[in-house]
PDB file of C-alpha atoms in Angstrom:
ATOM      1  CA  SER A  30     -11.669 -24.225   4.890  1.00  0.00           C
ATOM      2  CA  LEU A  31      -9.141 -26.549   6.518  1.00  0.00           C
ATOM      3  CA  ASP A  32     -11.354 -26.953   9.604  1.00  0.00           C
ATOM      4  CA  ASP A  33     -13.719 -24.765  11.644  1.00  0.00           C
ATOM      5  CA  LYS A  34     -10.832 -22.504  12.806  1.00  0.00           C
ATOM      6  CA  GLN A  35      -8.457 -22.450   9.827  1.00  0.00           C
ATOM      7  CA  GLN A  36      -8.653 -21.246   6.241  1.00  0.00           C
ATOM      8  CA  LEU A  37      -6.296 -21.220   3.303  1.00  0.00           C
ATOM      9  CA  ARG A  38      -7.103 -18.614   0.650  1.00  0.00           C
ATOM     10  CA  LEU A  39      -5.654 -18.411  -2.840  1.00  0.00           C
ATOM     11  CA  SER A  40      -6.539 -15.540  -5.116  1.00  0.00           C
ATOM     12  CA  GLY A  41      -5.588 -14.030  -8.426  1.00  0.00           C
ATOM     13  CA  SER A  42      -6.913 -11.079 -10.348  1.00  0.00           C
ATOM     14  CA  LYS A  43      -6.242  -8.716 -13.200  1.00  0.00           C
ATOM     15  CA  THR A  44      -7.086  -5.039 -12.844  1.00  0.00           C
ATOM     16  CA  VAL A  45      -6.831  -2.031 -15.136  1.00  0.00           C
ATOM     17  CA  THR A  46      -5.499   1.326 -13.990  1.00  0.00           C
ATOM     18  CA  ARG A  47      -6.531   4.407 -15.922  1.00  0.00           C
ATOM     19  CA  PRO A  48      -4.748   7.766 -15.810  1.00  0.00           C
ATOM     20  CA  GLU A  49      -6.426  10.501 -13.766  1.00  0.00           C
ATOM     21  CA  PHE A  50      -7.565  13.732 -15.410  1.00  0.00           C
ATOM     22  CA  ARG A  51      -4.663  15.751 -13.959  1.00  0.00           C
ATOM     23  CA  GLU A  52      -2.220  13.165 -15.330  1.00  0.00           C
ATOM     24  CA  LEU A  53      -3.745  13.400 -18.835  1.00  0.00           C
ATOM     25  CA  ALA A  54      -4.567  17.114 -19.080  1.00  0.00           C
ATOM     26  CA  PRO A  55      -2.196  18.723 -21.614  1.00  0.00           C
ATOM     27  CA  PHE A  56      -1.721  21.973 -19.683  1.00  0.00           C
ATOM     28  CA  SER A  57       0.587  23.221 -16.982  1.00  0.00           C
ATOM     29  CA  PHE A  58      -0.450  24.080 -13.445  1.00  0.00           C
ATOM     30  CA  TYR A  59       1.667  25.362 -10.585  1.00  0.00           C
ATOM     31  CA  ASP A  60       2.029  23.060  -7.570  1.00  0.00           C
ATOM     32  CA  PHE A  61       2.796  25.246  -4.541  1.00  0.00           C
ATOM     33  CA  TYR A  62       3.856  22.251  -2.444  1.00  0.00           C
ATOM     34  CA  LEU A  63       6.501  21.229  -5.003  1.00  0.00           C
ATOM     35  CA  ASN A  64       7.318  24.825  -5.943  1.00  0.00           C
ATOM     36  CA  ALA A  65       7.221  23.618  -9.546  1.00  0.00           C
ATOM     37  CA  ASN A  66       5.074  23.365 -12.658  1.00  0.00           C
ATOM     38  CA  VAL A  67       3.250  20.123 -13.422  1.00  0.00           C
ATOM     39  CA  ILE A  68       2.191  19.230 -16.957  1.00  0.00           C
ATOM     40  CA  GLY A  69      -0.195  16.420 -17.838  1.00  0.00           C
ATOM     41  CA  ASN A  70       0.650  13.932 -20.586  1.00  0.00           C
ATOM     42  CA  PRO A  71      -2.190  13.147 -23.041  1.00  0.00           C
ATOM     43  CA  ASN A  72      -0.156  10.197 -24.414  1.00  0.00           C
ATOM     44  CA  LEU A  73      -0.496   8.107 -21.239  1.00  0.00           C
ATOM     45  CA  THR A  74      -1.982   4.646 -21.690  1.00  0.00           C
ATOM     46  CA  PRO A  75      -3.921   2.519 -19.200  1.00  0.00           C
ATOM     47  CA  GLY A  76      -1.904   0.048 -17.171  1.00  0.00           C
ATOM     48  CA  THR A  77      -2.590  -3.518 -16.120  1.00  0.00           C
ATOM     49  CA  ILE A  78      -1.908  -5.144 -12.752  1.00  0.00           C
ATOM     50  CA  TYR A  79      -1.793  -8.917 -12.284  1.00  0.00           C
ATOM     51  CA  ASN A  80      -2.253  -9.912  -8.623  1.00  0.00           C
ATOM     52  CA  ALA A  81      -1.649 -13.223  -6.861  1.00  0.00           C
ATOM     53  CA  ASP A  82      -1.651 -14.061  -3.182  1.00  0.00           C
ATOM     54  CA  VAL A  83      -1.905 -16.928  -0.750  1.00  0.00           C
ATOM     55  CA  ARG A  84      -3.183 -16.402   2.802  1.00  0.00           C
ATOM     56  CA  TYR A  85      -3.359 -18.692   5.814  1.00  0.00           C
ATOM     57  CA  GLU A  86      -5.809 -17.696   8.571  1.00  0.00           C
ATOM     58  CA  ILE A  87      -6.462 -19.158  11.989  1.00  0.00           C
ATOM     59  CA  TYR A  88      -9.270 -18.056  14.298  1.00  0.00           C
ATOM     60  CA  PRO A  89      -8.347 -19.215  17.848  1.00  0.00           C
ATOM     61  CA  GLY A  90     -11.429 -17.657  19.486  1.00  0.00           C
ATOM     62  CA  GLN A  91     -14.122 -15.037  19.221  1.00  0.00           C
ATOM     63  CA  ASN A  92     -12.779 -11.766  17.786  1.00  0.00           C
ATOM     64  CA  GLN A  93      -9.282 -13.266  17.429  1.00  0.00           C
ATOM     65  CA  LEU A  94      -7.212 -13.816  14.294  1.00  0.00           C
ATOM     66  CA  PHE A  95      -3.726 -14.694  13.113  1.00  0.00           C
ATOM     67  CA  SER A  96      -2.961 -14.623   9.402  1.00  0.00           C
ATOM     68  CA  LEU A  97       0.073 -14.861   7.175  1.00  0.00           C
ATOM     69  CA  SER A  98      -0.019 -13.735   3.520  1.00  0.00           C
ATOM     70  CA  LEU A  99       2.392 -13.864   0.611  1.00  0.00           C
ATOM     71  CA  PHE A 100       1.608 -11.648  -2.381  1.00  0.00           C
ATOM     72  CA  TYR A 101       2.915 -10.693  -5.813  1.00  0.00           C
ATOM     73  CA  LYS A 102       1.867  -7.956  -8.267  1.00  0.00           C
ATOM     74  CA  HIS A 103       3.082  -7.376 -11.817  1.00  0.00           C
ATOM     75  CA  PHE A 104       2.407  -3.926 -13.317  1.00  0.00           C
ATOM     76  CA  SER A 105       2.414  -3.281 -17.081  1.00  0.00           C
ATOM     77  CA  ASN A 106       2.626   0.399 -18.121  1.00  0.00           C
ATOM     78  CA  PRO A 107       2.582   1.935 -14.630  1.00  0.00           C
ATOM     79  CA  ILE A 108       2.569   5.738 -14.478  1.00  0.00           C
ATOM     80  CA  GLU A 109       5.489   7.506 -12.826  1.00  0.00           C
ATOM     81  CA  PHE A 110       5.706  11.157 -11.763  1.00  0.00           C
ATOM     82  CA  THR A 111       8.913  12.351 -13.427  1.00  0.00           C
ATOM     83  CA  PHE A 112      11.105  15.440 -13.640  1.00  0.00           C
ATOM     84  CA  SER A 113      11.040  17.102 -17.038  1.00  0.00           C
ATOM     85  CA  ALA A 114      13.895  19.378 -18.090  1.00  0.00           C
ATOM     86  CA  GLN A 115      11.908  22.139 -19.837  1.00  0.00           C
ATOM     87  CA  GLY A 116      14.560  24.847 -20.141  1.00  0.00           C
ATOM     88  CA  ALA A 117      17.194  26.303 -17.879  1.00  0.00           C
ATOM     89  CA  GLY A 118      16.201  27.188 -14.344  1.00  0.00           C
ATOM     90  CA  THR A 119      12.663  25.784 -14.432  1.00  0.00           C
ATOM     91  CA  ARG A 120      11.304  22.993 -12.273  1.00  0.00           C
ATOM     92  CA  THR A 121       8.739  21.031 -14.238  1.00  0.00           C
ATOM     93  CA  PHE A 122       7.249  17.596 -13.608  1.00  0.00           C
ATOM     94  CA  THR A 123       5.110  15.378 -15.806  1.00  0.00           C
ATOM     95  CA  PHE A 124       3.677  11.870 -15.909  1.00  0.00           C
ATOM     96  CA  GLN A 125       5.032   9.013 -17.994  1.00  0.00           C
ATOM     97  CA  ASN A 126       4.261   5.342 -18.579  1.00  0.00           C
ATOM     98  CA  VAL A 127       7.170   3.007 -17.891  1.00  0.00           C
ATOM     99  CA  LYS A 128       7.614  -0.536 -19.163  1.00  0.00           C
ATOM    100  CA  SER A 129       6.837  -2.580 -16.055  1.00  0.00           C
ATOM    101  CA  ALA A 130       7.118  -2.910 -12.304  1.00  0.00           C
ATOM    102  CA  GLN A 131       6.539  -5.550  -9.677  1.00  0.00           C
ATOM    103  CA  ASN A 132       6.122  -5.796  -5.962  1.00  0.00           C
ATOM    104  CA  TYR A 133       5.983  -8.744  -3.646  1.00  0.00           C
ATOM    105  CA  GLY A 134       6.053  -9.344   0.039  1.00  0.00           C
ATOM    106  CA  ILE A 135       4.693 -10.831   3.201  1.00  0.00           C
ATOM    107  CA  GLU A 136       2.007  -9.593   5.571  1.00  0.00           C
ATOM    108  CA  ILE A 137       1.169 -10.710   9.099  1.00  0.00           C
ATOM    109  CA  GLU A 138      -2.069  -9.796  10.829  1.00  0.00           C
ATOM    110  CA  PHE A 139      -2.893 -10.393  14.491  1.00  0.00           C
ATOM    111  CA  ARG A 140      -5.990  -9.692  16.575  1.00  0.00           C
ATOM    112  CA  LYS A 141      -6.287 -10.822  20.206  1.00  0.00           C
ATOM    113  CA  ASN A 142      -8.763  -9.960  22.925  1.00  0.00           C
ATOM    114  CA  PHE A 143      -7.988 -10.126  26.649  1.00  0.00           C
ATOM    115  CA  ASP A 144     -10.947 -12.284  27.700  1.00  0.00           C
ATOM    116  CA  PHE A 145      -8.544 -14.733  29.395  1.00  0.00           C
ATOM    117  CA  LEU A 146      -8.028 -12.092  32.137  1.00  0.00           C
ATOM    118  CA  GLY A 147     -11.787 -11.850  32.813  1.00  0.00           C
ATOM    119  CA  GLY A 148     -13.790  -8.897  34.088  1.00  0.00           C
ATOM    120  CA  ALA A 149     -13.402  -5.544  32.357  1.00  0.00           C
ATOM    121  CA  TRP A 150     -10.378  -6.876  30.443  1.00  0.00           C
ATOM    122  CA  GLU A 151     -12.752  -8.851  28.189  1.00  0.00           C
ATOM    123  CA  ASN A 152     -13.567  -5.624  26.327  1.00  0.00           C
ATOM    124  CA  LEU A 153      -9.925  -4.839  25.470  1.00  0.00           C
ATOM    125  CA  LEU A 154      -8.630  -5.842  22.030  1.00  0.00           C
ATOM    126  CA  PHE A 155      -5.096  -5.650  20.599  1.00  0.00           C
ATOM    127  CA  PHE A 156      -4.705  -5.638  16.824  1.00  0.00           C
ATOM    128  CA  SER A 157      -1.756  -5.292  14.503  1.00  0.00           C
ATOM    129  CA  ASN A 158      -0.668  -5.890  10.956  1.00  0.00           C
ATOM    130  CA  ALA A 159       2.741  -5.525   9.375  1.00  0.00           C
ATOM    131  CA  ALA A 160       3.985  -5.930   5.836  1.00  0.00           C
ATOM    132  CA  ILE A 161       7.405  -6.114   4.259  1.00  0.00           C
ATOM    133  CA  ILE A 162       7.263  -5.160   0.590  1.00  0.00           C
ATOM    134  CA  ARG A 163       9.919  -5.245  -2.090  1.00  0.00           C
ATOM    135  CA  SER A 164       9.348  -3.516  -5.390  1.00  0.00           C
ATOM    136  CA  ASP A 165      11.253  -2.666  -8.510  1.00  0.00           C
ATOM    137  CA  ILE A 166      10.437  -0.763 -11.652  1.00  0.00           C
ATOM    138  CA  ASP A 167      12.007  -1.190 -15.090  1.00  0.00           C
ATOM    139  CA  LEU A 168      13.357   2.171 -16.277  1.00  0.00           C
ATOM    140  CA  SER A 169      15.452   0.778 -19.120  1.00  0.00           C
ATOM    141  CA  GLU A 170      13.519   2.677 -21.796  1.00  0.00           C
ATOM    142  CA  GLY A 171      15.009   6.119 -21.131  1.00  0.00           C
ATOM    143  CA  VAL A 172      12.968   7.330 -18.150  1.00  0.00           C
ATOM    144  CA  SER A 173      16.002   7.573 -15.867  1.00  0.00           C
ATOM    145  CA  TYR A 174      19.470   8.808 -16.671  1.00  0.00           C
ATOM    146  CA  PHE A 175      20.960   7.113 -13.622  1.00  0.00           C
ATOM    147  CA  ASP A 176      19.333   3.812 -12.656  1.00  0.00           C
ATOM    148  CA  SER A 177      17.630   1.272 -14.887  1.00  0.00           C
ATOM    149  CA  THR A 178      15.752  -0.155 -11.881  1.00  0.00           C
ATOM    150  CA  ARG A 179      14.685   1.223  -8.507  1.00  0.00           C
ATOM    151  CA  ALA A 180      11.817   0.909  -6.035  1.00  0.00           C
ATOM    152  CA  LEU A 181       8.315   1.735  -7.254  1.00  0.00           C
ATOM    153  CA  GLN A 182       7.392   5.372  -6.621  1.00  0.00           C
ATOM    154  CA  GLY A 183       5.285   5.771  -3.478  1.00  0.00           C
ATOM    155  CA  GLN A 184       5.837   2.175  -2.286  1.00  0.00           C
ATOM    156  CA  SER A 185       7.056   1.817   1.305  1.00  0.00           C
ATOM    157  CA  PRO A 186       9.421  -1.069   2.068  1.00  0.00           C
ATOM    158  CA  TYR A 187       7.471  -1.746   5.276  1.00  0.00           C
ATOM    159  CA  ILE A 188       4.214  -0.786   6.949  1.00  0.00           C
ATOM    160  CA  VAL A 189       3.264  -1.382  10.591  1.00  0.00           C
ATOM    161  CA  ASN A 190      -0.133  -0.702  12.154  1.00  0.00           C
ATOM    162  CA  ALA A 191      -1.008  -1.513  15.759  1.00  0.00           C
ATOM    163  CA  GLY A 192      -3.718  -0.532  18.157  1.00  0.00           C
ATOM    164  CA  LEU A 193      -5.680  -1.098  21.312  1.00  0.00           C
ATOM    165  CA  SER A 194      -9.437  -0.858  21.330  1.00  0.00           C
ATOM    166  CA  TYR A 195     -11.700  -0.796  24.372  1.00  0.00           C
ATOM    167  CA  ASN A 196     -15.430  -1.326  24.025  1.00  0.00           C
ATOM    168  CA  MET A 197     -17.865  -0.066  26.704  1.00  0.00           C
ATOM    169  CA  PRO A 198     -21.176  -1.655  25.619  1.00  0.00           C
ATOM    170  CA  ASN A 199     -23.152  -0.403  28.666  1.00  0.00           C
ATOM    171  CA  TRP A 200     -22.295   3.192  27.754  1.00  0.00           C
ATOM    172  CA  GLY A 201     -22.484   2.687  23.999  1.00  0.00           C
ATOM    173  CA  LEU A 202     -18.893   3.887  23.666  1.00  0.00           C
ATOM    174  CA  SER A 203     -15.712   2.544  22.164  1.00  0.00           C
ATOM    175  CA  THR A 204     -12.223   4.050  22.122  1.00  0.00           C
ATOM    176  CA  THR A 205      -9.197   3.133  20.067  1.00  0.00           C
ATOM    177  CA  LEU A 206      -5.531   4.083  20.211  1.00  0.00           C
ATOM    178  CA  VAL A 207      -3.686   3.489  16.913  1.00  0.00           C
ATOM    179  CA  TYR A 208      -0.008   3.504  15.934  1.00  0.00           C
ATOM    180  CA  ASN A 209       1.158   3.600  12.306  1.00  0.00           C
ATOM    181  CA  VAL A 210       4.594   3.786  10.717  1.00  0.00           C
ATOM    182  CA  VAL A 211       5.726   3.448   7.107  1.00  0.00           C
ATOM    183  CA  GLY A 212       9.191   3.225   5.599  1.00  0.00           C
ATOM    184  CA  ASP A 213      10.803   5.819   3.371  1.00  0.00           C
ATOM    185  CA  ARG A 214       9.390   5.993  -0.133  1.00  0.00           C
ATOM    186  CA  ILE A 215      10.226   7.762  -3.344  1.00  0.00           C
ATOM    187  CA  ALA A 216       8.058  10.848  -3.808  1.00  0.00           C
ATOM    188  CA  GLN A 217       9.418  12.157  -7.106  1.00  0.00           C
TER     189      GLN A 217
END
């Protein structure tokens, strides 16, 4: 705590990721969404994620917040959903551990009420958070025939959430309007 309205947070952690049953199961199933077969890989190994972040927070008033975060994650043995050439004319996907990956970025969070306008405006709250994320995955051990590095599968380069919330305590009601957008990400 820097003072009664400001905080600086530092954190680090190590987590383990374990393959899901469908990723491990050594049989094929048909995925109608992909229009392809998917085969599990019983040779998958658990992965490890090392996390570090620093976050500055300021609380200017009741139900108000501004924060700025920097973060970094290192992945060992992440699992990627990959195309598997299993004969001519077939579309088959499987799961495979890759050497490593990392992502890092910045996040901003903002929450502000409208109590400075008085009256019914006191119950209106604006909130938003946005993140810019960069990631790369090491495919140098034969997973890709084209690129030795690329963005992490499923990771968006940016995420934006925003909303307005109005609380009606006399009626016991609250309503919220939310906006969300994410950047393009690799699906397969």
